[in-house]
PDB file of N, CA and C in Angstrom:
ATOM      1  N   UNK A   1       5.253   4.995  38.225  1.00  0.00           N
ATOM      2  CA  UNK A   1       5.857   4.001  37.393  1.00  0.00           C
ATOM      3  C   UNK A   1       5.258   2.626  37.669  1.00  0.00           C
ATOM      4  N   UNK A   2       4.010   2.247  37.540  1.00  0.00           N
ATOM      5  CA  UNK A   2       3.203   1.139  37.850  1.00  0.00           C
ATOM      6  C   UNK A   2       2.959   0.215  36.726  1.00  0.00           C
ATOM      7  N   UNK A   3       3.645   1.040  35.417  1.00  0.00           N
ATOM      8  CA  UNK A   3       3.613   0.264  34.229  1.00  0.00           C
ATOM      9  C   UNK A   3       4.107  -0.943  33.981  1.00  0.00           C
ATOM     10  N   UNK A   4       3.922  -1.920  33.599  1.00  0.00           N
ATOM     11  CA  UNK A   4       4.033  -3.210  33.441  1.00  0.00           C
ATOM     12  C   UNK A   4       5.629  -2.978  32.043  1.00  0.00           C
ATOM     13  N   UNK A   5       6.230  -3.631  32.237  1.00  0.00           N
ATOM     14  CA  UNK A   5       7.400  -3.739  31.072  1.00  0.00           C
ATOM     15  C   UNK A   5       6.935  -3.706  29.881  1.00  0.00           C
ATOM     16  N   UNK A   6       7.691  -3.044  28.721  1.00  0.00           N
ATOM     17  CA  UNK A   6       7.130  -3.553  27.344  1.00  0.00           C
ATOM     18  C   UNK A   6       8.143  -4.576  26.658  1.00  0.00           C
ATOM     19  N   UNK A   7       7.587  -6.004  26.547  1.00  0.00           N
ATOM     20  CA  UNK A   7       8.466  -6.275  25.882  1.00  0.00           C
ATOM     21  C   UNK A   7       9.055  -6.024  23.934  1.00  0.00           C
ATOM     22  N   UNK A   8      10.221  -5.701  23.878  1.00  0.00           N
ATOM     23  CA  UNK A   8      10.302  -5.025  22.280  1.00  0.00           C
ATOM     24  C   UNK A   8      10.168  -5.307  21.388  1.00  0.00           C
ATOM     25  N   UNK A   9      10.822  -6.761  21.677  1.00  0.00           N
ATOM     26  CA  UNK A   9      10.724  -7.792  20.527  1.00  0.00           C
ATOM     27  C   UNK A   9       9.344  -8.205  19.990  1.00  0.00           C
ATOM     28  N   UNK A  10       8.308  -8.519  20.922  1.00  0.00           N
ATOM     29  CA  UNK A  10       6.769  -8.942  20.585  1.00  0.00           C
ATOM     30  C   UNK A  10       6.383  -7.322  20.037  1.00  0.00           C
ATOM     31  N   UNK A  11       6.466  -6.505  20.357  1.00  0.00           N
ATOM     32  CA  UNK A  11       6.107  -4.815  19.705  1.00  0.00           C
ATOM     33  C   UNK A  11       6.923  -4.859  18.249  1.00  0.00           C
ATOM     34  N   UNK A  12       7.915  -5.521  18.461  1.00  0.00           N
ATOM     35  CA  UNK A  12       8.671  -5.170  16.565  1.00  0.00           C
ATOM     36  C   UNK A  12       7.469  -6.823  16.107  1.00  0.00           C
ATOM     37  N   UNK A  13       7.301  -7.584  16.701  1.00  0.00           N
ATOM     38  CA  UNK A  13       7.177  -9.024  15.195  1.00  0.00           C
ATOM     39  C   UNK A  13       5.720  -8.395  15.172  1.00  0.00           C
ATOM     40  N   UNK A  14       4.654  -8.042  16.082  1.00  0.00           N
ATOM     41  CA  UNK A  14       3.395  -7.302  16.223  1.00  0.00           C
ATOM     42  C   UNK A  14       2.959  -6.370  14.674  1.00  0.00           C
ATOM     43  N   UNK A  15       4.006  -5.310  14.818  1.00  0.00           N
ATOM     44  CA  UNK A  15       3.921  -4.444  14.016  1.00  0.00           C
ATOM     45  C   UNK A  15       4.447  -5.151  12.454  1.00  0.00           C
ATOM     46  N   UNK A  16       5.511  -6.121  12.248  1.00  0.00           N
ATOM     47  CA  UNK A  16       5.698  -7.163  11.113  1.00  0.00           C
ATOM     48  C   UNK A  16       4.952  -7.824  10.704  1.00  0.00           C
ATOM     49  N   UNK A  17       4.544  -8.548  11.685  1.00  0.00           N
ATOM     50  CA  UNK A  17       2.694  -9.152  11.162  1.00  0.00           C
ATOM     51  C   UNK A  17       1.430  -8.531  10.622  1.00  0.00           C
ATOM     52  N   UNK A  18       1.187  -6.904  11.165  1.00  0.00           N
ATOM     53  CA  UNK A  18       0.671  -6.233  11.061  1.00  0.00           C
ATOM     54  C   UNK A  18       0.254  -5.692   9.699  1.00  0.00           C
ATOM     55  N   UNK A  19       1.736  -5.626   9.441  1.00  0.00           N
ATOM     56  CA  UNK A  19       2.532  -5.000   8.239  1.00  0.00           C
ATOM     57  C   UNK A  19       2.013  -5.947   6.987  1.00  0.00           C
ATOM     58  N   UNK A  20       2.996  -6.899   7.287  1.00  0.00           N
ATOM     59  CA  UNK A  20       2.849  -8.215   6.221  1.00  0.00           C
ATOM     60  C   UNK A  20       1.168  -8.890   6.057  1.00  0.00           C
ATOM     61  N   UNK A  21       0.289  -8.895   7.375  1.00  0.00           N
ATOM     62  CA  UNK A  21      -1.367  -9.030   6.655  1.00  0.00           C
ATOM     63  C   UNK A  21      -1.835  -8.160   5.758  1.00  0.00           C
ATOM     64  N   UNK A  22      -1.653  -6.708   5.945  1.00  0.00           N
ATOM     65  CA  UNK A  22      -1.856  -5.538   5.107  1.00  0.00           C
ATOM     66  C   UNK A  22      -1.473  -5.916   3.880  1.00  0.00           C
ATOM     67  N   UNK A  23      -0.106  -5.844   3.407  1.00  0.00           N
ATOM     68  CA  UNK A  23       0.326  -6.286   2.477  1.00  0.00           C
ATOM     69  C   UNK A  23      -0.683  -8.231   1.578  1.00  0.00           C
ATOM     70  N   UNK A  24      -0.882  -8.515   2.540  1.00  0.00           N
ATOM     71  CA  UNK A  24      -1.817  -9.879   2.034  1.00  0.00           C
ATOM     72  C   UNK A  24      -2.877  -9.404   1.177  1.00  0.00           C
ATOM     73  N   UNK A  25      -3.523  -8.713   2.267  1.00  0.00           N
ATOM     74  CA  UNK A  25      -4.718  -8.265   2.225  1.00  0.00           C
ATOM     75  C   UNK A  25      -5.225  -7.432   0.492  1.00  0.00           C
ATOM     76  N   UNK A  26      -4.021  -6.181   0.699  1.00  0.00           N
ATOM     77  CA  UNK A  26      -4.294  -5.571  -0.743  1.00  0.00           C
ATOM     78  C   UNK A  26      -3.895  -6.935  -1.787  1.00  0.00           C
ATOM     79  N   UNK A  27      -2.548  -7.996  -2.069  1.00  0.00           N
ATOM     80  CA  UNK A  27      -2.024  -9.043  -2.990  1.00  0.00           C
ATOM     81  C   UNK A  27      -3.976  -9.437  -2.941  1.00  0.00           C
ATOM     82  N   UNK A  28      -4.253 -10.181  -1.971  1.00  0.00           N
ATOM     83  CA  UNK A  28      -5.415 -10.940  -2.409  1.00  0.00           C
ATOM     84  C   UNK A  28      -6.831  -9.869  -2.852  1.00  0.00           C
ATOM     85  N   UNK A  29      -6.714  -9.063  -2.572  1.00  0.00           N
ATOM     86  CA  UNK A  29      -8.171  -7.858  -3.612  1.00  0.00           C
ATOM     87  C   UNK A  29      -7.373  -7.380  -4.777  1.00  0.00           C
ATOM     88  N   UNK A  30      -6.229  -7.254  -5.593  1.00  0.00           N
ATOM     89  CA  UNK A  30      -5.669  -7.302  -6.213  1.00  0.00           C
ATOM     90  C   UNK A  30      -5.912  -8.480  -7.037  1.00  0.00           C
ATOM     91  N   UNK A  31      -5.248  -9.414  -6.850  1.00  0.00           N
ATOM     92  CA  UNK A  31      -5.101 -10.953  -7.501  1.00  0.00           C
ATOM     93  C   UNK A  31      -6.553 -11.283  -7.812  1.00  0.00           C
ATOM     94  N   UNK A  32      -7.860 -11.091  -7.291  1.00  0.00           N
ATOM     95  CA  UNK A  32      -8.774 -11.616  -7.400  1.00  0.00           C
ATOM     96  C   UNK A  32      -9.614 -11.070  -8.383  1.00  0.00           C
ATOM     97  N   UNK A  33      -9.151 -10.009  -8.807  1.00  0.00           N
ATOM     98  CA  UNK A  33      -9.819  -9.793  -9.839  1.00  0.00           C
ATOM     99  C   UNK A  33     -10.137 -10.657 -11.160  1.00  0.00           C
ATOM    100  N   UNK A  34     -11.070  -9.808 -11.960  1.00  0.00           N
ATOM    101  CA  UNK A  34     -10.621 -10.421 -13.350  1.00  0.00           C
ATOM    102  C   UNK A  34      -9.988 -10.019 -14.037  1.00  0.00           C
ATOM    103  N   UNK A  35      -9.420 -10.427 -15.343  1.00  0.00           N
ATOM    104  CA  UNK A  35      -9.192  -9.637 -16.277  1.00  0.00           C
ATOM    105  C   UNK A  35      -9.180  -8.183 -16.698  1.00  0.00           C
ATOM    106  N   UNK A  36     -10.282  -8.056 -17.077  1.00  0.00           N
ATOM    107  CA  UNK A  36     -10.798  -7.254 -17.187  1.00  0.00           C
ATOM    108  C   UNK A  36     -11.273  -5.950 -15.886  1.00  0.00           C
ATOM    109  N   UNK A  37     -10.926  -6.034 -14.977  1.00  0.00           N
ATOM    110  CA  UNK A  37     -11.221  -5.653 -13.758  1.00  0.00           C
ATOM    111  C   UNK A  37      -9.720  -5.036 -13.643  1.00  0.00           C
ATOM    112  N   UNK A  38      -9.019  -5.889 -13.744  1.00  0.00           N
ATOM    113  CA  UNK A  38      -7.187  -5.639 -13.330  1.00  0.00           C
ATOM    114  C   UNK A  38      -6.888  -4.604 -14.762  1.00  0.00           C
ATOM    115  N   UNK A  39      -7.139  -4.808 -15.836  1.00  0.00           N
ATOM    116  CA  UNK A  39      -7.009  -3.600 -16.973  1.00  0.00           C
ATOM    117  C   UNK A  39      -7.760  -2.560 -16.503  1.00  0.00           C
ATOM    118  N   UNK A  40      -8.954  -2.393 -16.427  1.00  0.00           N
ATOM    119  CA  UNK A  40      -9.321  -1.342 -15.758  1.00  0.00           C
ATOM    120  C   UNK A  40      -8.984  -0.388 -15.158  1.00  0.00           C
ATOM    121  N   UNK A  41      -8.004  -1.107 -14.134  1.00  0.00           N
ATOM    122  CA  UNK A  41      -7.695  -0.521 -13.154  1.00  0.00           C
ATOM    123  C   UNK A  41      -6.284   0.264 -13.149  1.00  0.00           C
ATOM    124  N   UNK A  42      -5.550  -0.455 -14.195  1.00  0.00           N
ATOM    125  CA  UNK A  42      -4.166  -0.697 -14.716  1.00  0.00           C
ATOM    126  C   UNK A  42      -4.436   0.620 -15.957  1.00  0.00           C
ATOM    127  N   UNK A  43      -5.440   0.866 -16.709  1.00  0.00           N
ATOM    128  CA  UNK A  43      -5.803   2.142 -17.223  1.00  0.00           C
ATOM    129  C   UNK A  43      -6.334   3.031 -16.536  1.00  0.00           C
ATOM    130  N   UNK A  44      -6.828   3.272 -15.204  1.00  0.00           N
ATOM    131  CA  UNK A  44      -7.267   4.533 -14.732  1.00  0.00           C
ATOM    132  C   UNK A  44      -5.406   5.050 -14.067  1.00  0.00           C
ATOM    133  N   UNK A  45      -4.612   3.899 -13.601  1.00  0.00           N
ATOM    134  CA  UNK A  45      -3.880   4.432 -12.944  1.00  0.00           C
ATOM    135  C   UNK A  45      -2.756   4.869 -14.146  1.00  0.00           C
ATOM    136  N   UNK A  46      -2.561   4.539 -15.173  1.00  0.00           N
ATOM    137  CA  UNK A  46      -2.150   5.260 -16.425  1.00  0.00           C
ATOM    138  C   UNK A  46      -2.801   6.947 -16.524  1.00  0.00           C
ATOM    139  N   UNK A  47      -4.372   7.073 -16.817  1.00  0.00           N
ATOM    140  CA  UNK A  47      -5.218   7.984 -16.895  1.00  0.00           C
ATOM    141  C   UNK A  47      -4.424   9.327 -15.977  1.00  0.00           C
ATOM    142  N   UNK A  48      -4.591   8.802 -14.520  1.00  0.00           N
ATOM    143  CA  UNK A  48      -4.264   9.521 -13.626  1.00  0.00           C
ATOM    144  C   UNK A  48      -2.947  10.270 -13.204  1.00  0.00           C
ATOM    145  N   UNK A  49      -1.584   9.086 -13.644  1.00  0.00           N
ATOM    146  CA  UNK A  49      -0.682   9.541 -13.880  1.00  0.00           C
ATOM    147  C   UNK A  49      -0.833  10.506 -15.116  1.00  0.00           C
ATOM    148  N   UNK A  50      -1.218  10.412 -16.167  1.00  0.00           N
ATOM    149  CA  UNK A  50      -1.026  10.878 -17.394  1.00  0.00           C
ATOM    150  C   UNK A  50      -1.326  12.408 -16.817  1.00  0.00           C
ATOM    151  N   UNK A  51      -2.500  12.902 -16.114  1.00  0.00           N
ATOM    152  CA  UNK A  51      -3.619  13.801 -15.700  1.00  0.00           C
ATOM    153  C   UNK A  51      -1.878  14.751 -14.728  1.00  0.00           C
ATOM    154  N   UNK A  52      -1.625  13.493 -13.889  1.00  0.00           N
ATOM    155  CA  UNK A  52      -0.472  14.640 -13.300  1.00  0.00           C
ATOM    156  C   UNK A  52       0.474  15.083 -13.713  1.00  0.00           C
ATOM    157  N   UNK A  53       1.200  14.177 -14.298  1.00  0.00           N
ATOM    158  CA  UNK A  53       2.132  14.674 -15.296  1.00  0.00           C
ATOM    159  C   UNK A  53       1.635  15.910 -16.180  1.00  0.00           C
ATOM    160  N   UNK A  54       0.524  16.059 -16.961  1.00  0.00           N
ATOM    161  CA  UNK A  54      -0.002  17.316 -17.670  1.00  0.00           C
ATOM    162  C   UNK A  54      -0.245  18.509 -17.119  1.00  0.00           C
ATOM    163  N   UNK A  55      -0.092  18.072 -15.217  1.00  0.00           N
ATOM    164  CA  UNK A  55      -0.470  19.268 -14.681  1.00  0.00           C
ATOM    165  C   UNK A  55       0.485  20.334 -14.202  1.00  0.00           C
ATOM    166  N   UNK A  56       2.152  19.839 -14.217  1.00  0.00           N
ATOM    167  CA  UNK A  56       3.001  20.048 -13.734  1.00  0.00           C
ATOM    168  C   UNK A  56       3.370  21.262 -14.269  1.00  0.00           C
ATOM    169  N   UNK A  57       3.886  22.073 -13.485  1.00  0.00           N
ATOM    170  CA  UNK A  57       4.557  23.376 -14.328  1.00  0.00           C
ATOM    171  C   UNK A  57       5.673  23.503 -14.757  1.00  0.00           C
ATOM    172  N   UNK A  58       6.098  24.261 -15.984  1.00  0.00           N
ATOM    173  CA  UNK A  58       7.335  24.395 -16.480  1.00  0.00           C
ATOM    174  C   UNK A  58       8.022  25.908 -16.531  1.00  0.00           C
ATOM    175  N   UNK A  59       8.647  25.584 -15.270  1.00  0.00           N
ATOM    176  CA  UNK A  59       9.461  26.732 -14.578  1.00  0.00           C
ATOM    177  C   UNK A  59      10.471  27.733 -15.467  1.00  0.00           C
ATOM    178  N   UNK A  60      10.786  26.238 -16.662  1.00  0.00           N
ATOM    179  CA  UNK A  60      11.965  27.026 -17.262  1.00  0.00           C
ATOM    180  C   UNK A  60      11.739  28.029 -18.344  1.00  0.00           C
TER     181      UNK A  60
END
């Protein structure tokens, strides 16, 4: 037992900060798009949903 203490509180705001840059990170490659870049993207993820939804089986 030579382990040094953990303190919890700096391990929870650590992992909050962590959290919340991540979250920055995607807002600002998101936001920076263009126009046209953000439709794009905003239609493949339509596309894709559309693709799963069609794939689903109907049990009944």
């Amino acid at each position: 037992m030579s382990e040094k203490p953990v303190n919890l509180n700096r391990v929870r705001k650590d992992k909050a900060r962590a959290e919340k840059k991540a979250r920055a990170d995607q807002n600002a490659a998101f936001h920076g798009l263009t126009k046209a870049q953000k439709e794009q993207a905003k239609a493949e993820a339509a596309r894709v949903a559309r693709l799963h939804d069609q794939s689903k089986r109907d049990d009944s």
